[in-house]
Amino acid sequence: MQLATCRTGKTFILYDADSVCDAEPAPQIGPRLFDPEHWRRAGNVLGEAPGRGSSLFLDAGREQWVLRPYRRGGLIARLSESRYLWTGLERTRAFRELRLTAHLHALGLPVPRPVAAAVTRAGPTYTAALITVRIPGAGALAECLAEAEPALLERVGATIRRFHEAGLDHVDLNARNLLIDRTGKVWLIDLDRCRLRAPGGWQEDNLARLGRSLAKFAAPAEAMSAIRRGYASDDAG
């Protein structure tokens, strides 16, 4: 992975040169790469993911991408749904998430390969978007909880343990941010606001948050127990 930066007007882009060059035809690095209408006009929008922000699935040639705009939630979204306070380029949410994802990807952890992040500054605020490679055939754990076998749930726990051992504090660990591909491999997505930390109580906080998410999706009572078994297993690493 070769990360590079470029600037076009008020837009700053951090991108993986290898990913962009692998697209066919190779798109020109620039703001329109992050413009949903550009992809729609080209007929390359394959679908849309549920949730805030309306992430788009894109046909990028040899692979598919996911374009995700950054959107606020909660009460603050009433003031601005898509603008964030500018405190420096490397402190923007998009640049931080892409660099963290690239770091975890380099460690061999199951995260989508990052493609590019864009930040457009407007005075004291900015808007942002992120592109990652779409995981073929993957669906959210939330969608298969009713029929998930214990072995799968234990793999979920073992995967979370691997990320924790790498120091990742996933601040929004929920059943939608854990994906299962067609081979049964577990992936972790949406690293916005996540960070690397020394071991501590945040690890149990992550698991407790996941437990609340499972309850929200009406998972069987024993689902979280199976995840915790996998997390505690000696084979988790």
Coordinates of C-alpha atoms in Angstrom, one line a residue:
M1 CA 0.0 0.0 0.0
Q2 CA 1.4 3.4 -1.1
L3 CA -0.4 6.3 0.6
A4 CA 0.0 9.7 -1.2
T5 CA -1.7 13.1 -0.9
C6 CA -2.8 15.6 -3.4
R7 CA -4.7 18.9 -3.3
T8 CA -7.2 20.3 -5.8
G9 CA -8.5 23.7 -4.8
K10 CA -10.0 23.4 -1.3
T11 CA -10.1 19.6 -1.4
F12 CA -7.3 17.5 0.1
I13 CA -7.1 13.8 -0.8
L14 CA -5.2 11.0 0.8
Y15 CA -5.2 7.8 -1.3
D16 CA -3.6 4.4 -1.9
A17 CA -1.9 4.7 -5.2
D18 CA -2.0 0.9 -5.7
S19 CA -5.8 0.7 -5.2
V20 CA -6.5 3.6 -7.6
C21 CA -4.2 2.2 -10.2
D22 CA -5.9 -1.2 -10.0
A23 CA -9.3 0.3 -10.9
E24 CA -10.2 -0.1 -14.6
P25 CA -10.2 2.4 -16.2
A26 CA -8.0 4.1 -13.6
P27 CA -10.0 7.2 -12.4
Q28 CA -8.4 10.5 -12.1
I29 CA -7.7 11.5 -8.5
G30 CA -9.8 14.5 -7.8
P31 CA -13.0 15.7 -6.0
R32 CA -15.3 14.0 -8.5
L33 CA -14.1 10.6 -7.3
F34 CA -16.1 11.4 -4.2
D35 CA -19.2 12.8 -5.9
P36 CA -22.1 10.4 -6.0
E37 CA -23.6 12.2 -9.0
H38 CA -20.4 11.5 -11.0
W39 CA -20.8 7.8 -10.4
R40 CA -24.5 7.9 -11.1
R41 CA -24.0 9.7 -14.4
A42 CA -21.5 7.0 -15.4
G43 CA -23.9 4.3 -14.5
N44 CA -21.5 2.8 -12.0
V45 CA -23.7 2.9 -8.8
L46 CA -24.5 -0.7 -7.9
G47 CA -26.5 -0.2 -4.8
E48 CA -26.8 1.6 -1.5
A49 CA -26.1 0.5 2.1
P50 CA -28.6 1.1 4.9
G51 CA -27.9 3.6 7.6
R52 CA -27.0 7.3 8.0
G53 CA -25.0 8.8 5.2
S54 CA -26.3 6.6 2.3
S55 CA -23.1 4.8 1.4
L56 CA -22.9 3.8 -2.2
F57 CA -21.6 0.6 -3.8
L58 CA -19.5 1.5 -6.9
D59 CA -18.3 -0.4 -9.9
A60 CA -14.6 0.5 -10.1
G61 CA -13.6 -2.0 -12.7
R62 CA -11.6 -4.9 -11.3
E63 CA -13.2 -4.4 -7.9
Q64 CA -16.1 -2.7 -6.2
W65 CA -15.8 0.2 -3.8
V66 CA -17.9 1.7 -1.0
L67 CA -18.2 5.5 -1.0
R68 CA -19.2 6.8 2.5
P69 CA -19.9 10.4 3.2
Y70 CA -19.3 11.5 6.8
R71 CA -22.6 12.4 8.5
R72 CA -23.4 13.5 12.0
G73 CA -26.0 11.9 14.2
G74 CA -27.9 12.9 17.3
L75 CA -28.8 16.4 18.4
I76 CA -25.7 18.1 16.8
A77 CA -27.0 17.0 13.4
R78 CA -29.7 19.6 13.7
L79 CA -27.0 22.3 13.5
S80 CA -25.1 20.6 10.7
E81 CA -25.5 17.2 9.2
S82 CA -22.2 17.0 7.3
R83 CA -19.8 19.8 8.5
Y84 CA -17.1 19.3 11.1
L85 CA -14.8 21.8 12.9
W86 CA -11.4 22.2 11.2
T87 CA -8.5 21.6 13.6
G88 CA -5.9 20.5 11.0
L89 CA -5.7 18.2 8.0
E90 CA -4.3 15.2 9.8
R91 CA -6.9 15.5 12.6
T92 CA -9.8 15.3 10.2
R93 CA -12.0 12.2 10.7
A94 CA -11.5 11.0 7.1
F95 CA -7.7 11.2 7.2
R96 CA -7.5 9.6 10.6
E97 CA -9.8 6.7 9.6
L98 CA -8.0 6.0 6.4
R99 CA -4.6 5.9 8.1
L100 CA -5.9 3.7 10.9
T101 CA -7.5 1.3 8.4
A102 CA -4.3 1.2 6.4
H103 CA -2.3 0.4 9.6
L104 CA -4.6 -2.5 10.5
H105 CA -4.7 -3.8 7.0
A106 CA -0.9 -3.9 7.0
L107 CA -1.0 -6.0 10.1
G108 CA -3.1 -8.5 8.3
L109 CA -6.3 -7.8 10.2
P110 CA -9.7 -8.2 8.4
V111 CA -10.6 -4.7 7.5
P112 CA -11.6 -3.4 4.0
R113 CA -8.6 -2.1 2.0
P114 CA -8.7 1.7 2.1
V115 CA -8.8 3.5 -1.2
A116 CA -9.0 7.2 -0.6
A117 CA -10.3 9.9 1.7
A118 CA -11.3 13.4 0.7
V119 CA -11.6 16.5 2.9
T120 CA -13.0 19.8 1.6
R121 CA -12.4 22.8 3.7
A122 CA -14.7 25.8 4.0
G123 CA -13.3 28.3 6.4
P124 CA -13.5 26.9 10.0
T125 CA -15.3 23.7 8.9
Y126 CA -15.0 20.8 6.4
T127 CA -16.9 18.0 4.8
A128 CA -15.4 14.6 4.1
A129 CA -15.9 11.2 2.5
L130 CA -14.1 7.9 2.4
I131 CA -13.8 5.1 -0.2
T132 CA -12.9 1.5 0.7
V133 CA -12.9 -1.7 -1.2
R134 CA -16.2 -3.6 -0.9
I135 CA -15.9 -7.1 0.6
P136 CA -17.4 -9.5 -1.9
G137 CA -20.5 -11.3 -0.7
A138 CA -20.4 -9.9 2.8
G139 CA -23.4 -9.1 4.9
A140 CA -23.9 -7.7 8.4
L141 CA -23.9 -10.0 11.4
A142 CA -27.2 -8.3 12.3
E143 CA -28.8 -9.9 9.3
C144 CA -27.9 -13.5 10.2
L145 CA -28.2 -13.5 13.9
A146 CA -31.3 -15.7 14.0
E147 CA -29.6 -18.6 12.2
A148 CA -26.0 -17.9 13.3
E149 CA -24.3 -21.1 14.5
P150 CA -22.1 -21.1 17.7
A151 CA -19.0 -21.7 15.6
L152 CA -19.6 -18.5 13.6
L153 CA -20.3 -16.5 16.8
E154 CA -17.1 -17.8 18.4
R155 CA -15.2 -16.6 15.3
V156 CA -16.7 -13.2 15.8
G157 CA -15.4 -13.2 19.3
A158 CA -12.0 -14.4 18.3
T159 CA -11.8 -11.7 15.6
I160 CA -12.6 -9.0 18.1
R161 CA -9.9 -10.3 20.4
R162 CA -7.4 -10.0 17.5
F163 CA -8.3 -6.4 17.1
H164 CA -8.1 -5.8 20.8
E165 CA -4.6 -7.3 21.0
A166 CA -3.6 -4.9 18.2
G167 CA -4.9 -2.1 20.5
L168 CA -8.0 -1.1 18.5
D169 CA -10.7 0.6 20.6
H170 CA -13.8 0.4 18.3
V171 CA -16.1 3.0 19.7
D172 CA -19.1 1.7 17.8
L173 CA -18.8 -2.0 17.9
N174 CA -22.2 -3.3 16.9
A175 CA -23.8 -6.0 14.8
R176 CA -23.9 -3.9 11.7
N177 CA -20.2 -3.1 11.8
L178 CA -19.2 -6.8 11.8
L179 CA -19.5 -8.4 8.4
I180 CA -19.5 -12.1 7.4
D181 CA -18.4 -13.0 3.9
R182 CA -19.5 -16.0 1.9
T183 CA -16.7 -18.1 3.3
G184 CA -17.7 -17.3 6.9
K185 CA -14.8 -14.9 7.5
V186 CA -15.5 -12.1 9.9
W187 CA -14.6 -8.5 9.0
L188 CA -14.7 -5.3 11.0
I189 CA -15.7 -2.0 9.3
D190 CA -16.4 1.7 10.1
L191 CA -13.4 2.8 12.1
D192 CA -14.5 6.4 12.3
R193 CA -13.4 7.9 15.7
C194 CA -11.7 4.7 16.6
R195 CA -8.1 4.7 18.0
L196 CA -5.2 2.6 19.2
R197 CA -4.9 2.3 23.0
A198 CA -3.0 0.4 25.7
P199 CA -5.1 -2.5 27.2
G200 CA -7.7 -1.3 29.7
G201 CA -11.4 -1.2 30.6
W202 CA -12.3 0.0 27.1
Q203 CA -12.1 -3.6 25.9
E204 CA -14.9 -4.7 28.1
D205 CA -16.8 -1.5 27.1
N206 CA -16.6 -2.6 23.5
L207 CA -18.0 -6.1 24.3
A208 CA -20.8 -4.6 26.4
R209 CA -21.7 -2.3 23.5
L210 CA -21.9 -5.3 21.2
G211 CA -24.1 -7.1 23.7
R212 CA -26.5 -4.2 23.7
S213 CA -26.5 -4.2 19.9
L214 CA -27.3 -7.9 19.8
A215 CA -30.2 -7.3 22.2
K216 CA -31.5 -4.5 19.9
F217 CA -31.5 -7.0 16.9
A218 CA -33.3 -9.6 19.0
A219 CA -30.4 -12.1 18.9
P220 CA -30.8 -15.4 20.7
A221 CA -29.9 -15.2 24.4
E222 CA -26.9 -17.4 24.0
A223 CA -25.4 -15.4 21.1
M224 CA -23.3 -13.1 23.3
S225 CA -22.1 -16.1 25.4
A226 CA -20.8 -17.7 22.2
I227 CA -19.0 -14.5 21.2
R228 CA -17.4 -14.3 24.6
R229 CA -16.3 -17.9 24.4
G230 CA -14.5 -17.2 21.2
Y231 CA -13.0 -14.0 22.6
A232 CA -11.6 -15.9 25.6
S233 CA -10.3 -18.9 23.6
D234 CA -6.6 -19.6 23.5
D235 CA -7.0 -19.9 19.7
A236 CA -8.3 -16.3 19.4
G237 CA -4.9 -15.0 18.5

